[in-house]
């Protein structure tokens, strides 16, 4: 009887152990399912946030472009408004003079008033005095107009701002300030020929490649030489090479991969350049111009840093200005 009870107790324990194992395995499975659901929900949440962030970035970029365009339009409207105000003030002065002379000489009548209104209608158009007062060069503009144009990136306006800044700092007339500016200009373009070699190499390579691809595709002698030297493809019968279009159809078998790959590489480089601008990463041109501007500030420390840098950054790589 004792053995029977012991065996029954062992069977009960084994059954309880199996139930415990089954319960543990089911618990683990439930934990794994819950973990997968939590991970999937987190991934969905991250994707949702990423989409919203992308939309916000695109919206902010469009708003930035609109703001820049509105700033440029406001600057142009400000210049037009200032010109209109000057024109109105001149017309008012002329009218006051005419009115004072007219009132002293004759009493106002209905006929004189009508004549005066007719003259006012004629004055709606620019006068000869207004045409003569039009500034035809940057050196004849006022300071406000120059600063506005310089802020918009006009290099000639920044050049004139620098000359007037030299006049104010050195207390010298325009001619002497122009001589000092020539020294600054020569220092600005000093040793820029070496830094511009990549642009020369790139331009020469593009011109040579563009001119060389024409005979390599359509000229029979050049195509046969290139085929014998680099391709070694089968030559078609002479009846299939009678025209330049037939020659191009034959050479296109090996020229298409070259030209197509080159075009795709240029497209990728252009797309990379656009993304650099979006990320705020400045290309080689901006870097060398910025380094040149810092060098110019060190060479002429007595003048304003921002005025010198603005002039240097908008100047060309080579000295083409006079």
PDB file of C-alpha atoms in Angstrom:
ATOM      1  CA  UNK A   1       0.000   0.000   0.000  1.00  0.00           C
ATOM      2  CA  UNK A   2       2.883   2.361   0.743  1.00  0.00           C
ATOM      3  CA  UNK A   3       4.495   1.660  -2.626  1.00  0.00           C
ATOM      4  CA  UNK A   4       1.207   2.256  -4.374  1.00  0.00           C
ATOM      5  CA  UNK A   5       0.806   5.619  -2.641  1.00  0.00           C
ATOM      6  CA  UNK A   6       4.402   6.546  -3.465  1.00  0.00           C
ATOM      7  CA  UNK A   7       3.906   5.685  -7.137  1.00  0.00           C
ATOM      8  CA  UNK A   8       0.684   7.655  -7.246  1.00  0.00           C
ATOM      9  CA  UNK A   9       2.457  10.613  -5.641  1.00  0.00           C
ATOM     10  CA  UNK A  10       5.251  10.408  -8.246  1.00  0.00           C
ATOM     11  CA  UNK A  11       2.712  10.309 -11.081  1.00  0.00           C
ATOM     12  CA  UNK A  12       0.954  13.319  -9.610  1.00  0.00           C
ATOM     13  CA  UNK A  13       4.261  15.184  -9.345  1.00  0.00           C
ATOM     14  CA  UNK A  14       5.220  14.326 -12.924  1.00  0.00           C
ATOM     15  CA  UNK A  15       1.825  15.498 -14.172  1.00  0.00           C
ATOM     16  CA  UNK A  16       2.228  18.746 -12.226  1.00  0.00           C
ATOM     17  CA  UNK A  17       5.737  19.143 -13.664  1.00  0.00           C
ATOM     18  CA  UNK A  18       4.445  18.652 -17.199  1.00  0.00           C
ATOM     19  CA  UNK A  19       1.671  21.151 -16.599  1.00  0.00           C
ATOM     20  CA  UNK A  20       4.236  23.601 -15.274  1.00  0.00           C
ATOM     21  CA  UNK A  21       6.426  23.128 -18.369  1.00  0.00           C
ATOM     22  CA  UNK A  22       3.445  23.576 -20.674  1.00  0.00           C
ATOM     23  CA  UNK A  23       2.461  26.692 -18.769  1.00  0.00           C
ATOM     24  CA  UNK A  24       6.015  28.060 -19.032  1.00  0.00           C
ATOM     25  CA  UNK A  25       6.219  27.359 -22.762  1.00  0.00           C
ATOM     26  CA  UNK A  26       2.850  29.002 -23.372  1.00  0.00           C
ATOM     27  CA  UNK A  27       3.967  31.956 -21.272  1.00  0.00           C
ATOM     28  CA  UNK A  28       7.140  32.273 -23.367  1.00  0.00           C
ATOM     29  CA  UNK A  29       5.126  32.123 -26.567  1.00  0.00           C
ATOM     30  CA  UNK A  30       2.804  34.827 -25.289  1.00  0.00           C
ATOM     31  CA  UNK A  31       5.802  36.959 -24.286  1.00  0.00           C
ATOM     32  CA  UNK A  32       7.317  36.580 -27.766  1.00  0.00           C
ATOM     33  CA  UNK A  33       4.018  37.514 -29.393  1.00  0.00           C
ATOM     34  CA  UNK A  34       3.690  40.544 -27.138  1.00  0.00           C
ATOM     35  CA  UNK A  35       7.295  41.537 -27.849  1.00  0.00           C
ATOM     36  CA  UNK A  36       6.740  41.308 -31.607  1.00  0.00           C
ATOM     37  CA  UNK A  37       3.579  43.377 -31.320  1.00  0.00           C
ATOM     38  CA  UNK A  38       5.383  46.014 -29.270  1.00  0.00           C
ATOM     39  CA  UNK A  39       8.234  46.142 -31.792  1.00  0.00           C
ATOM     40  CA  UNK A  40       5.835  46.407 -34.713  1.00  0.00           C
ATOM     41  CA  UNK A  41       3.899  49.174 -32.973  1.00  0.00           C
ATOM     42  CA  UNK A  42       7.154  51.024 -32.285  1.00  0.00           C
ATOM     43  CA  UNK A  43       8.204  50.659 -35.923  1.00  0.00           C
ATOM     44  CA  UNK A  44       4.839  51.983 -37.079  1.00  0.00           C
ATOM     45  CA  UNK A  45       5.181  54.901 -34.679  1.00  0.00           C
ATOM     46  CA  UNK A  46       8.711  55.636 -35.914  1.00  0.00           C
ATOM     47  CA  UNK A  47       7.557  55.500 -39.533  1.00  0.00           C
ATOM     48  CA  UNK A  48       4.679  57.828 -38.745  1.00  0.00           C
ATOM     49  CA  UNK A  49       7.029  60.309 -37.054  1.00  0.00           C
ATOM     50  CA  UNK A  50       9.525  60.041 -39.931  1.00  0.00           C
ATOM     51  CA  UNK A  51       6.796  60.829 -42.445  1.00  0.00           C
ATOM     52  CA  UNK A  52       5.626  63.813 -40.433  1.00  0.00           C
ATOM     53  CA  UNK A  53       9.206  65.073 -40.060  1.00  0.00           C
ATOM     54  CA  UNK A  54       9.764  64.733 -43.820  1.00  0.00           C
ATOM     55  CA  UNK A  55       6.590  66.669 -44.559  1.00  0.00           C
ATOM     56  CA  UNK A  56       7.609  69.353 -42.062  1.00  0.00           C
ATOM     57  CA  UNK A  57      11.039  69.656 -43.692  1.00  0.00           C
ATOM     58  CA  UNK A  58       9.532  70.025 -47.154  1.00  0.00           C
ATOM     59  CA  UNK A  59       7.051  72.587 -45.838  1.00  0.00           C
ATOM     60  CA  UNK A  60       9.806  74.580 -44.128  1.00  0.00           C
ATOM     61  CA  UNK A  61      11.894  74.530 -47.319  1.00  0.00           C
ATOM     62  CA  UNK A  62       8.990  75.848 -49.378  1.00  0.00           C
ATOM     63  CA  UNK A  63       8.300  78.530 -46.767  1.00  0.00           C
ATOM     64  CA  UNK A  64      11.975  79.492 -46.811  1.00  0.00           C
ATOM     65  CA  UNK A  65      11.915  79.861 -50.607  1.00  0.00           C
ATOM     66  CA  UNK A  66       8.739  81.945 -50.452  1.00  0.00           C
ATOM     67  CA  UNK A  67      10.238  84.151 -47.734  1.00  0.00           C
ATOM     68  CA  UNK A  68      13.381  84.730 -49.789  1.00  0.00           C
ATOM     69  CA  UNK A  69      11.332  85.659 -52.849  1.00  0.00           C
ATOM     70  CA  UNK A  70       9.184  88.021 -50.781  1.00  0.00           C
ATOM     71  CA  UNK A  71      12.294  89.669 -49.310  1.00  0.00           C
ATOM     72  CA  UNK A  72      13.683  90.283 -52.801  1.00  0.00           C
ATOM     73  CA  UNK A  73      10.365  91.697 -53.975  1.00  0.00           C
ATOM     74  CA  UNK A  74      10.153  93.933 -50.904  1.00  0.00           C
ATOM     75  CA  UNK A  75      13.650  95.248 -51.589  1.00  0.00           C
ATOM     76  CA  UNK A  76      12.692  96.078 -55.160  1.00  0.00           C
ATOM     77  CA  UNK A  77       9.466  97.731 -53.987  1.00  0.00           C
ATOM     78  CA  UNK A  78      11.423  99.772 -51.468  1.00  0.00           C
ATOM     79  CA  UNK A  79      13.715 101.094 -54.198  1.00  0.00           C
ATOM     80  CA  UNK A  80      10.727 101.966 -56.380  1.00  0.00           C
ATOM     81  CA  UNK A  81       8.986 103.673 -53.446  1.00  0.00           C
ATOM     82  CA  UNK A  82      12.043 105.773 -52.654  1.00  0.00           C
ATOM     83  CA  UNK A  83      12.316 106.834 -56.290  1.00  0.00           C
ATOM     84  CA  UNK A  84       8.628 107.754 -56.326  1.00  0.00           C
ATOM     85  CA  UNK A  85       9.004 109.758 -53.112  1.00  0.00           C
ATOM     86  CA  UNK A  86      11.912 111.716 -54.562  1.00  0.00           C
ATOM     87  CA  UNK A  87       9.907 112.343 -57.728  1.00  0.00           C
ATOM     88  CA  UNK A  88       6.891 113.541 -55.717  1.00  0.00           C
ATOM     89  CA  UNK A  89       9.037 115.884 -53.627  1.00  0.00           C
ATOM     90  CA  UNK A  90      10.579 117.388 -56.768  1.00  0.00           C
ATOM     91  CA  UNK A  91       7.175 117.874 -58.360  1.00  0.00           C
ATOM     92  CA  UNK A  92       5.862 119.480 -55.183  1.00  0.00           C
ATOM     93  CA  UNK A  93       8.752 121.928 -55.127  1.00  0.00           C
ATOM     94  CA  UNK A  94       8.160 122.821 -58.787  1.00  0.00           C
ATOM     95  CA  UNK A  95       4.439 123.261 -58.174  1.00  0.00           C
ATOM     96  CA  UNK A  96       5.062 125.475 -55.142  1.00  0.00           C
ATOM     97  CA  UNK A  97       7.383 127.675 -57.144  1.00  0.00           C
ATOM     98  CA  UNK A  98       4.931 127.988 -60.017  1.00  0.00           C
ATOM     99  CA  UNK A  99       2.040 128.628 -57.657  1.00  0.00           C
ATOM    100  CA  UNK A 100       3.916 131.317 -55.745  1.00  0.00           C
ATOM    101  CA  UNK A 101       4.900 133.111 -58.958  1.00  0.00           C
ATOM    102  CA  UNK A 102       1.388 132.800 -60.326  1.00  0.00           C
ATOM    103  CA  UNK A 103      -0.243 134.111 -57.136  1.00  0.00           C
ATOM    104  CA  UNK A 104       2.094 137.109 -57.026  1.00  0.00           C
ATOM    105  CA  UNK A 105       1.533 138.074 -60.655  1.00  0.00           C
ATOM    106  CA  UNK A 106      -2.181 137.282 -61.223  1.00  0.00           C
ATOM    107  CA  UNK A 107      -5.211 136.541 -59.101  1.00  0.00           C
ATOM    108  CA  UNK A 108      -6.546 133.007 -59.455  1.00  0.00           C
ATOM    109  CA  UNK A 109      -9.493 132.640 -61.834  1.00  0.00           C
ATOM    110  CA  UNK A 110     -11.415 129.668 -63.137  1.00  0.00           C
ATOM    111  CA  UNK A 111      -9.465 129.799 -66.383  1.00  0.00           C
ATOM    112  CA  UNK A 112      -6.113 129.900 -64.616  1.00  0.00           C
ATOM    113  CA  UNK A 113      -7.153 126.992 -62.412  1.00  0.00           C
ATOM    114  CA  UNK A 114      -8.052 124.920 -65.506  1.00  0.00           C
ATOM    115  CA  UNK A 115      -4.724 125.771 -67.107  1.00  0.00           C
ATOM    116  CA  UNK A 116      -2.967 124.801 -63.910  1.00  0.00           C
ATOM    117  CA  UNK A 117      -4.804 121.443 -63.838  1.00  0.00           C
ATOM    118  CA  UNK A 118      -3.805 120.822 -67.467  1.00  0.00           C
ATOM    119  CA  UNK A 119      -0.190 121.475 -66.545  1.00  0.00           C
ATOM    120  CA  UNK A 120      -0.491 119.108 -63.612  1.00  0.00           C
ATOM    121  CA  UNK A 121      -1.724 116.371 -65.980  1.00  0.00           C
ATOM    122  CA  UNK A 122       1.280 117.007 -68.205  1.00  0.00           C
ATOM    123  CA  UNK A 123       3.546 116.696 -65.151  1.00  0.00           C
ATOM    124  CA  UNK A 124       2.310 113.124 -64.588  1.00  0.00           C
ATOM    125  CA  UNK A 125       5.081 112.046 -66.969  1.00  0.00           C
ATOM    126  CA  UNK A 126       8.802 112.325 -66.108  1.00  0.00           C
ATOM    127  CA  UNK A 127      10.310 115.689 -66.883  1.00  0.00           C
ATOM    128  CA  UNK A 128      13.673 116.503 -68.385  1.00  0.00           C
ATOM    129  CA  UNK A 129      14.944 117.316 -64.900  1.00  0.00           C
ATOM    130  CA  UNK A 130      13.863 113.866 -63.713  1.00  0.00           C
ATOM    131  CA  UNK A 131      15.648 112.231 -66.651  1.00  0.00           C
ATOM    132  CA  UNK A 132      18.807 114.203 -65.943  1.00  0.00           C
ATOM    133  CA  UNK A 133      18.653 113.199 -62.266  1.00  0.00           C
ATOM    134  CA  UNK A 134      18.603 109.488 -63.141  1.00  0.00           C
ATOM    135  CA  UNK A 135      21.818 107.818 -61.838  1.00  0.00           C
ATOM    136  CA  UNK A 136      23.516 105.973 -64.703  1.00  0.00           C
ATOM    137  CA  UNK A 137      26.340 104.471 -62.616  1.00  0.00           C
ATOM    138  CA  UNK A 138      26.749 102.997 -59.154  1.00  0.00           C
ATOM    139  CA  UNK A 139      29.016 105.850 -58.097  1.00  0.00           C
ATOM    140  CA  UNK A 140      26.139 108.303 -58.657  1.00  0.00           C
ATOM    141  CA  UNK A 141      23.684 106.445 -56.407  1.00  0.00           C
ATOM    142  CA  UNK A 142      22.875 107.387 -52.841  1.00  0.00           C
ATOM    143  CA  UNK A 143      24.051 105.313 -49.884  1.00  0.00           C
ATOM    144  CA  UNK A 144      20.660 103.726 -49.153  1.00  0.00           C
ATOM    145  CA  UNK A 145      20.271 102.410 -52.697  1.00  0.00           C
ATOM    146  CA  UNK A 146      23.830 101.062 -52.685  1.00  0.00           C
ATOM    147  CA  UNK A 147      23.391  99.248 -49.371  1.00  0.00           C
ATOM    148  CA  UNK A 148      20.109  97.741 -50.591  1.00  0.00           C
ATOM    149  CA  UNK A 149      21.662  96.463 -53.817  1.00  0.00           C
ATOM    150  CA  UNK A 150      24.729  95.208 -51.935  1.00  0.00           C
ATOM    151  CA  UNK A 151      22.469  93.240 -49.603  1.00  0.00           C
ATOM    152  CA  UNK A 152      20.869  91.630 -52.648  1.00  0.00           C
ATOM    153  CA  UNK A 153      24.304  90.368 -53.786  1.00  0.00           C
ATOM    154  CA  UNK A 154      25.139  92.892 -56.529  1.00  0.00           C
ATOM    155  CA  UNK A 155      28.937  92.836 -56.812  1.00  0.00           C
ATOM    156  CA  UNK A 156      29.236  96.295 -58.416  1.00  0.00           C
ATOM    157  CA  UNK A 157      27.220  97.788 -55.556  1.00  0.00           C
ATOM    158  CA  UNK A 158      29.468  96.072 -52.999  1.00  0.00           C
ATOM    159  CA  UNK A 159      32.487  97.421 -54.862  1.00  0.00           C
ATOM    160  CA  UNK A 160      31.152 100.976 -54.595  1.00  0.00           C
ATOM    161  CA  UNK A 161      30.295 100.453 -50.907  1.00  0.00           C
ATOM    162  CA  UNK A 162      33.903  99.405 -50.269  1.00  0.00           C
ATOM    163  CA  UNK A 163      35.252 102.500 -52.069  1.00  0.00           C
ATOM    164  CA  UNK A 164      33.042 104.809 -50.008  1.00  0.00           C
ATOM    165  CA  UNK A 165      34.042 102.955 -46.848  1.00  0.00           C
ATOM    166  CA  UNK A 166      37.694 103.632 -47.723  1.00  0.00           C
ATOM    167  CA  UNK A 167      36.825 107.321 -48.185  1.00  0.00           C
ATOM    168  CA  UNK A 168      35.207 107.419 -44.730  1.00  0.00           C
ATOM    169  CA  UNK A 169      37.997 105.555 -42.921  1.00  0.00           C
ATOM    170  CA  UNK A 170      40.968 107.292 -44.585  1.00  0.00           C
ATOM    171  CA  UNK A 171      39.152 110.648 -44.985  1.00  0.00           C
ATOM    172  CA  UNK A 172      40.325 110.968 -48.588  1.00  0.00           C
ATOM    173  CA  UNK A 173      38.542 111.980 -51.827  1.00  0.00           C
ATOM    174  CA  UNK A 174      37.123 109.502 -54.309  1.00  0.00           C
ATOM    175  CA  UNK A 175      40.204 109.377 -56.552  1.00  0.00           C
ATOM    176  CA  UNK A 176      42.590 108.500 -53.712  1.00  0.00           C
ATOM    177  CA  UNK A 177      40.140 105.926 -52.343  1.00  0.00           C
ATOM    178  CA  UNK A 178      39.966 104.375 -55.814  1.00  0.00           C
ATOM    179  CA  UNK A 179      43.761 103.890 -55.794  1.00  0.00           C
ATOM    180  CA  UNK A 180      43.538 102.144 -52.412  1.00  0.00           C
ATOM    181  CA  UNK A 181      40.734  99.990 -53.760  1.00  0.00           C
ATOM    182  CA  UNK A 182      42.922  98.902 -56.686  1.00  0.00           C
ATOM    183  CA  UNK A 183      45.475  97.589 -54.172  1.00  0.00           C
ATOM    184  CA  UNK A 184      42.740  95.663 -52.355  1.00  0.00           C
ATOM    185  CA  UNK A 185      41.497  94.312 -55.680  1.00  0.00           C
ATOM    186  CA  UNK A 186      44.967  93.100 -56.705  1.00  0.00           C
ATOM    187  CA  UNK A 187      45.415  91.414 -53.320  1.00  0.00           C
ATOM    188  CA  UNK A 188      42.001  89.782 -53.701  1.00  0.00           C
ATOM    189  CA  UNK A 189      42.926  88.147 -57.032  1.00  0.00           C
ATOM    190  CA  UNK A 190      46.496  87.273 -56.032  1.00  0.00           C
ATOM    191  CA  UNK A 191      47.382  83.557 -56.593  1.00  0.00           C
ATOM    192  CA  UNK A 192      43.827  82.699 -57.605  1.00  0.00           C
ATOM    193  CA  UNK A 193      45.033  81.206 -60.896  1.00  0.00           C
ATOM    194  CA  UNK A 194      46.245  78.034 -59.151  1.00  0.00           C
ATOM    195  CA  UNK A 195      43.001  77.626 -57.203  1.00  0.00           C
ATOM    196  CA  UNK A 196      41.071  77.954 -60.453  1.00  0.00           C
ATOM    197  CA  UNK A 197      42.920  75.107 -62.203  1.00  0.00           C
ATOM    198  CA  UNK A 198      40.175  72.530 -61.419  1.00  0.00           C
ATOM    199  CA  UNK A 199      37.684  74.714 -63.285  1.00  0.00           C
ATOM    200  CA  UNK A 200      40.046  75.015 -66.264  1.00  0.00           C
ATOM    201  CA  UNK A 201      40.665  71.267 -66.335  1.00  0.00           C
ATOM    202  CA  UNK A 202      36.950  70.507 -66.097  1.00  0.00           C
ATOM    203  CA  UNK A 203      36.029  72.975 -68.838  1.00  0.00           C
ATOM    204  CA  UNK A 204      38.795  71.718 -71.154  1.00  0.00           C
ATOM    205  CA  UNK A 205      37.798  68.093 -70.552  1.00  0.00           C
ATOM    206  CA  UNK A 206      34.159  68.795 -71.374  1.00  0.00           C
ATOM    207  CA  UNK A 207      35.059  70.651 -74.583  1.00  0.00           C
ATOM    208  CA  UNK A 208      37.484  67.949 -75.733  1.00  0.00           C
ATOM    209  CA  UNK A 209      35.030  65.166 -74.903  1.00  0.00           C
ATOM    210  CA  UNK A 210      32.149  66.911 -76.662  1.00  0.00           C
ATOM    211  CA  UNK A 211      34.165  67.512 -79.833  1.00  0.00           C
ATOM    212  CA  UNK A 212      35.818  64.070 -79.855  1.00  0.00           C
ATOM    213  CA  UNK A 213      32.569  62.108 -79.592  1.00  0.00           C
ATOM    214  CA  UNK A 214      31.401  63.319 -83.020  1.00  0.00           C
ATOM    215  CA  UNK A 215      34.148  61.679 -85.134  1.00  0.00           C
ATOM    216  CA  UNK A 216      34.236  58.685 -82.781  1.00  0.00           C
ATOM    217  CA  UNK A 217      30.600  57.998 -83.647  1.00  0.00           C
ATOM    218  CA  UNK A 218      30.127  59.182 -87.249  1.00  0.00           C
ATOM    219  CA  UNK A 219      33.556  59.351 -88.987  1.00  0.00           C
ATOM    220  CA  UNK A 220      34.452  56.057 -90.657  1.00  0.00           C
ATOM    221  CA  UNK A 221      38.240  56.391 -90.405  1.00  0.00           C
ATOM    222  CA  UNK A 222      38.162  57.367 -86.738  1.00  0.00           C
ATOM    223  CA  UNK A 223      35.643  54.637 -85.926  1.00  0.00           C
ATOM    224  CA  UNK A 224      37.760  51.971 -87.673  1.00  0.00           C
ATOM    225  CA  UNK A 225      40.897  53.137 -85.834  1.00  0.00           C
ATOM    226  CA  UNK A 226      39.121  53.094 -82.463  1.00  0.00           C
ATOM    227  CA  UNK A 227      37.684  49.657 -83.227  1.00  0.00           C
ATOM    228  CA  UNK A 228      41.076  48.188 -84.140  1.00  0.00           C
ATOM    229  CA  UNK A 229      42.802  49.753 -81.130  1.00  0.00           C
ATOM    230  CA  UNK A 230      40.302  49.298 -78.295  1.00  0.00           C
ATOM    231  CA  UNK A 231      37.196  47.321 -79.352  1.00  0.00           C
ATOM    232  CA  UNK A 232      38.126  44.660 -81.977  1.00  0.00           C
ATOM    233  CA  UNK A 233      34.499  44.155 -83.031  1.00  0.00           C
ATOM    234  CA  UNK A 234      33.409  42.598 -86.319  1.00  0.00           C
ATOM    235  CA  UNK A 235      33.426  45.034 -89.243  1.00  0.00           C
ATOM    236  CA  UNK A 236      30.177  45.121 -91.264  1.00  0.00           C
ATOM    237  CA  UNK A 237      30.212  44.863 -95.064  1.00  0.00           C
ATOM    238  CA  UNK A 238      31.089  47.994 -97.010  1.00  0.00           C
ATOM    239  CA  UNK A 239      27.508  48.363 -98.241  1.00  0.00           C
ATOM    240  CA  UNK A 240      26.430  48.858 -94.613  1.00  0.00           C
ATOM    241  CA  UNK A 241      28.989  51.662 -94.076  1.00  0.00           C
ATOM    242  CA  UNK A 242      28.202  53.904 -97.027  1.00  0.00           C
ATOM    243  CA  UNK A 243      26.678  56.813 -95.046  1.00  0.00           C
ATOM    244  CA  UNK A 244      27.618  58.514 -91.801  1.00  0.00           C
ATOM    245  CA  UNK A 245      24.375  57.341 -90.211  1.00  0.00           C
ATOM    246  CA  UNK A 246      25.254  53.713 -90.967  1.00  0.00           C
ATOM    247  CA  UNK A 247      28.693  54.312 -89.457  1.00  0.00           C
ATOM    248  CA  UNK A 248      26.995  55.735 -86.351  1.00  0.00           C
ATOM    249  CA  UNK A 249      24.706  52.712 -86.099  1.00  0.00           C
ATOM    250  CA  UNK A 250      27.777  50.433 -86.092  1.00  0.00           C
ATOM    251  CA  UNK A 251      29.881  52.497 -83.653  1.00  0.00           C
ATOM    252  CA  UNK A 252      26.922  52.946 -81.310  1.00  0.00           C
ATOM    253  CA  UNK A 253      27.364  49.336 -80.189  1.00  0.00           C
ATOM    254  CA  UNK A 254      30.352  50.356 -78.035  1.00  0.00           C
ATOM    255  CA  UNK A 255      29.842  54.133 -77.814  1.00  0.00           C
ATOM    256  CA  UNK A 256      26.426  53.860 -76.177  1.00  0.00           C
ATOM    257  CA  UNK A 257      27.753  52.379 -72.885  1.00  0.00           C
ATOM    258  CA  UNK A 258      30.493  55.035 -72.700  1.00  0.00           C
ATOM    259  CA  UNK A 259      28.267  58.023 -73.410  1.00  0.00           C
ATOM    260  CA  UNK A 260      25.358  56.682 -71.384  1.00  0.00           C
ATOM    261  CA  UNK A 261      27.516  55.964 -68.344  1.00  0.00           C
ATOM    262  CA  UNK A 262      29.184  59.373 -68.580  1.00  0.00           C
ATOM    263  CA  UNK A 263      25.808  61.100 -68.769  1.00  0.00           C
ATOM    264  CA  UNK A 264      24.516  59.156 -65.769  1.00  0.00           C
ATOM    265  CA  UNK A 265      27.626  60.036 -63.759  1.00  0.00           C
ATOM    266  CA  UNK A 266      27.122  63.735 -64.526  1.00  0.00           C
ATOM    267  CA  UNK A 267      23.468  63.433 -63.511  1.00  0.00           C
ATOM    268  CA  UNK A 268      24.424  61.832 -60.181  1.00  0.00           C
ATOM    269  CA  UNK A 269      27.038  64.522 -59.537  1.00  0.00           C
ATOM    270  CA  UNK A 270      24.469  67.247 -60.227  1.00  0.00           C
ATOM    271  CA  UNK A 271      21.973  65.603 -57.862  1.00  0.00           C
ATOM    272  CA  UNK A 272      24.695  65.366 -55.211  1.00  0.00           C
ATOM    273  CA  UNK A 273      25.431  69.074 -55.668  1.00  0.00           C
ATOM    274  CA  UNK A 274      21.757  69.963 -55.161  1.00  0.00           C
ATOM    275  CA  UNK A 275      21.588  67.916 -51.954  1.00  0.00           C
ATOM    276  CA  UNK A 276      24.777  69.598 -50.728  1.00  0.00           C
ATOM    277  CA  UNK A 277      23.053  72.962 -51.079  1.00  0.00           C
ATOM    278  CA  UNK A 278      19.999  71.669 -49.206  1.00  0.00           C
ATOM    279  CA  UNK A 279      22.186  70.391 -46.354  1.00  0.00           C
ATOM    280  CA  UNK A 280      24.167  73.625 -46.184  1.00  0.00           C
ATOM    281  CA  UNK A 281      27.433  71.991 -47.302  1.00  0.00           C
ATOM    282  CA  UNK A 282      29.310  74.523 -49.389  1.00  0.00           C
ATOM    283  CA  UNK A 283      31.076  73.376 -52.580  1.00  0.00           C
ATOM    284  CA  UNK A 284      34.665  74.026 -53.616  1.00  0.00           C
ATOM    285  CA  UNK A 285      33.926  77.430 -55.162  1.00  0.00           C
ATOM    286  CA  UNK A 286      32.421  78.844 -51.980  1.00  0.00           C
ATOM    287  CA  UNK A 287      35.249  77.427 -49.855  1.00  0.00           C
ATOM    288  CA  UNK A 288      38.039  79.063 -51.857  1.00  0.00           C
ATOM    289  CA  UNK A 289      36.152  82.359 -52.023  1.00  0.00           C
ATOM    290  CA  UNK A 290      35.629  82.290 -48.265  1.00  0.00           C
ATOM    291  CA  UNK A 291      39.310  81.528 -47.667  1.00  0.00           C
ATOM    292  CA  UNK A 292      40.230  84.400 -49.994  1.00  0.00           C
ATOM    293  CA  UNK A 293      37.920  86.743 -48.078  1.00  0.00           C
ATOM    294  CA  UNK A 294      39.536  85.824 -44.737  1.00  0.00           C
ATOM    295  CA  UNK A 295      42.965  86.425 -46.264  1.00  0.00           C
ATOM    296  CA  UNK A 296      41.861  89.853 -47.506  1.00  0.00           C
ATOM    297  CA  UNK A 297      40.616  90.786 -44.028  1.00  0.00           C
ATOM    298  CA  UNK A 298      44.010  89.893 -42.545  1.00  0.00           C
ATOM    299  CA  UNK A 299      45.840  91.980 -45.172  1.00  0.00           C
ATOM    300  CA  UNK A 300      43.700  95.094 -44.567  1.00  0.00           C
ATOM    301  CA  UNK A 301      42.663  95.030 -40.890  1.00  0.00           C
ATOM    302  CA  UNK A 302      41.852  98.761 -40.701  1.00  0.00           C
ATOM    303  CA  UNK A 303      38.751  98.382 -42.860  1.00  0.00           C
ATOM    304  CA  UNK A 304      35.461  96.791 -41.882  1.00  0.00           C
ATOM    305  CA  UNK A 305      35.564  92.994 -41.921  1.00  0.00           C
ATOM    306  CA  UNK A 306      32.053  92.497 -43.294  1.00  0.00           C
ATOM    307  CA  UNK A 307      32.486  95.020 -46.111  1.00  0.00           C
ATOM    308  CA  UNK A 308      35.709  93.334 -47.262  1.00  0.00           C
ATOM    309  CA  UNK A 309      34.253  89.824 -47.053  1.00  0.00           C
ATOM    310  CA  UNK A 310      31.095  90.799 -48.934  1.00  0.00           C
ATOM    311  CA  UNK A 311      33.178  92.274 -51.753  1.00  0.00           C
ATOM    312  CA  UNK A 312      35.550  89.298 -51.927  1.00  0.00           C
ATOM    313  CA  UNK A 313      32.876  86.578 -51.818  1.00  0.00           C
ATOM    314  CA  UNK A 314      30.930  87.985 -54.779  1.00  0.00           C
ATOM    315  CA  UNK A 315      34.037  88.633 -56.883  1.00  0.00           C
ATOM    316  CA  UNK A 316      34.951  86.180 -59.642  1.00  0.00           C
ATOM    317  CA  UNK A 317      37.784  83.661 -59.433  1.00  0.00           C
ATOM    318  CA  UNK A 318      39.802  85.521 -62.054  1.00  0.00           C
ATOM    319  CA  UNK A 319      40.286  89.251 -62.441  1.00  0.00           C
ATOM    320  CA  UNK A 320      37.804  90.188 -65.180  1.00  0.00           C
ATOM    321  CA  UNK A 321      36.452  93.395 -63.628  1.00  0.00           C
ATOM    322  CA  UNK A 322      37.955  96.789 -64.351  1.00  0.00           C
TER     323      UNK A 322
END
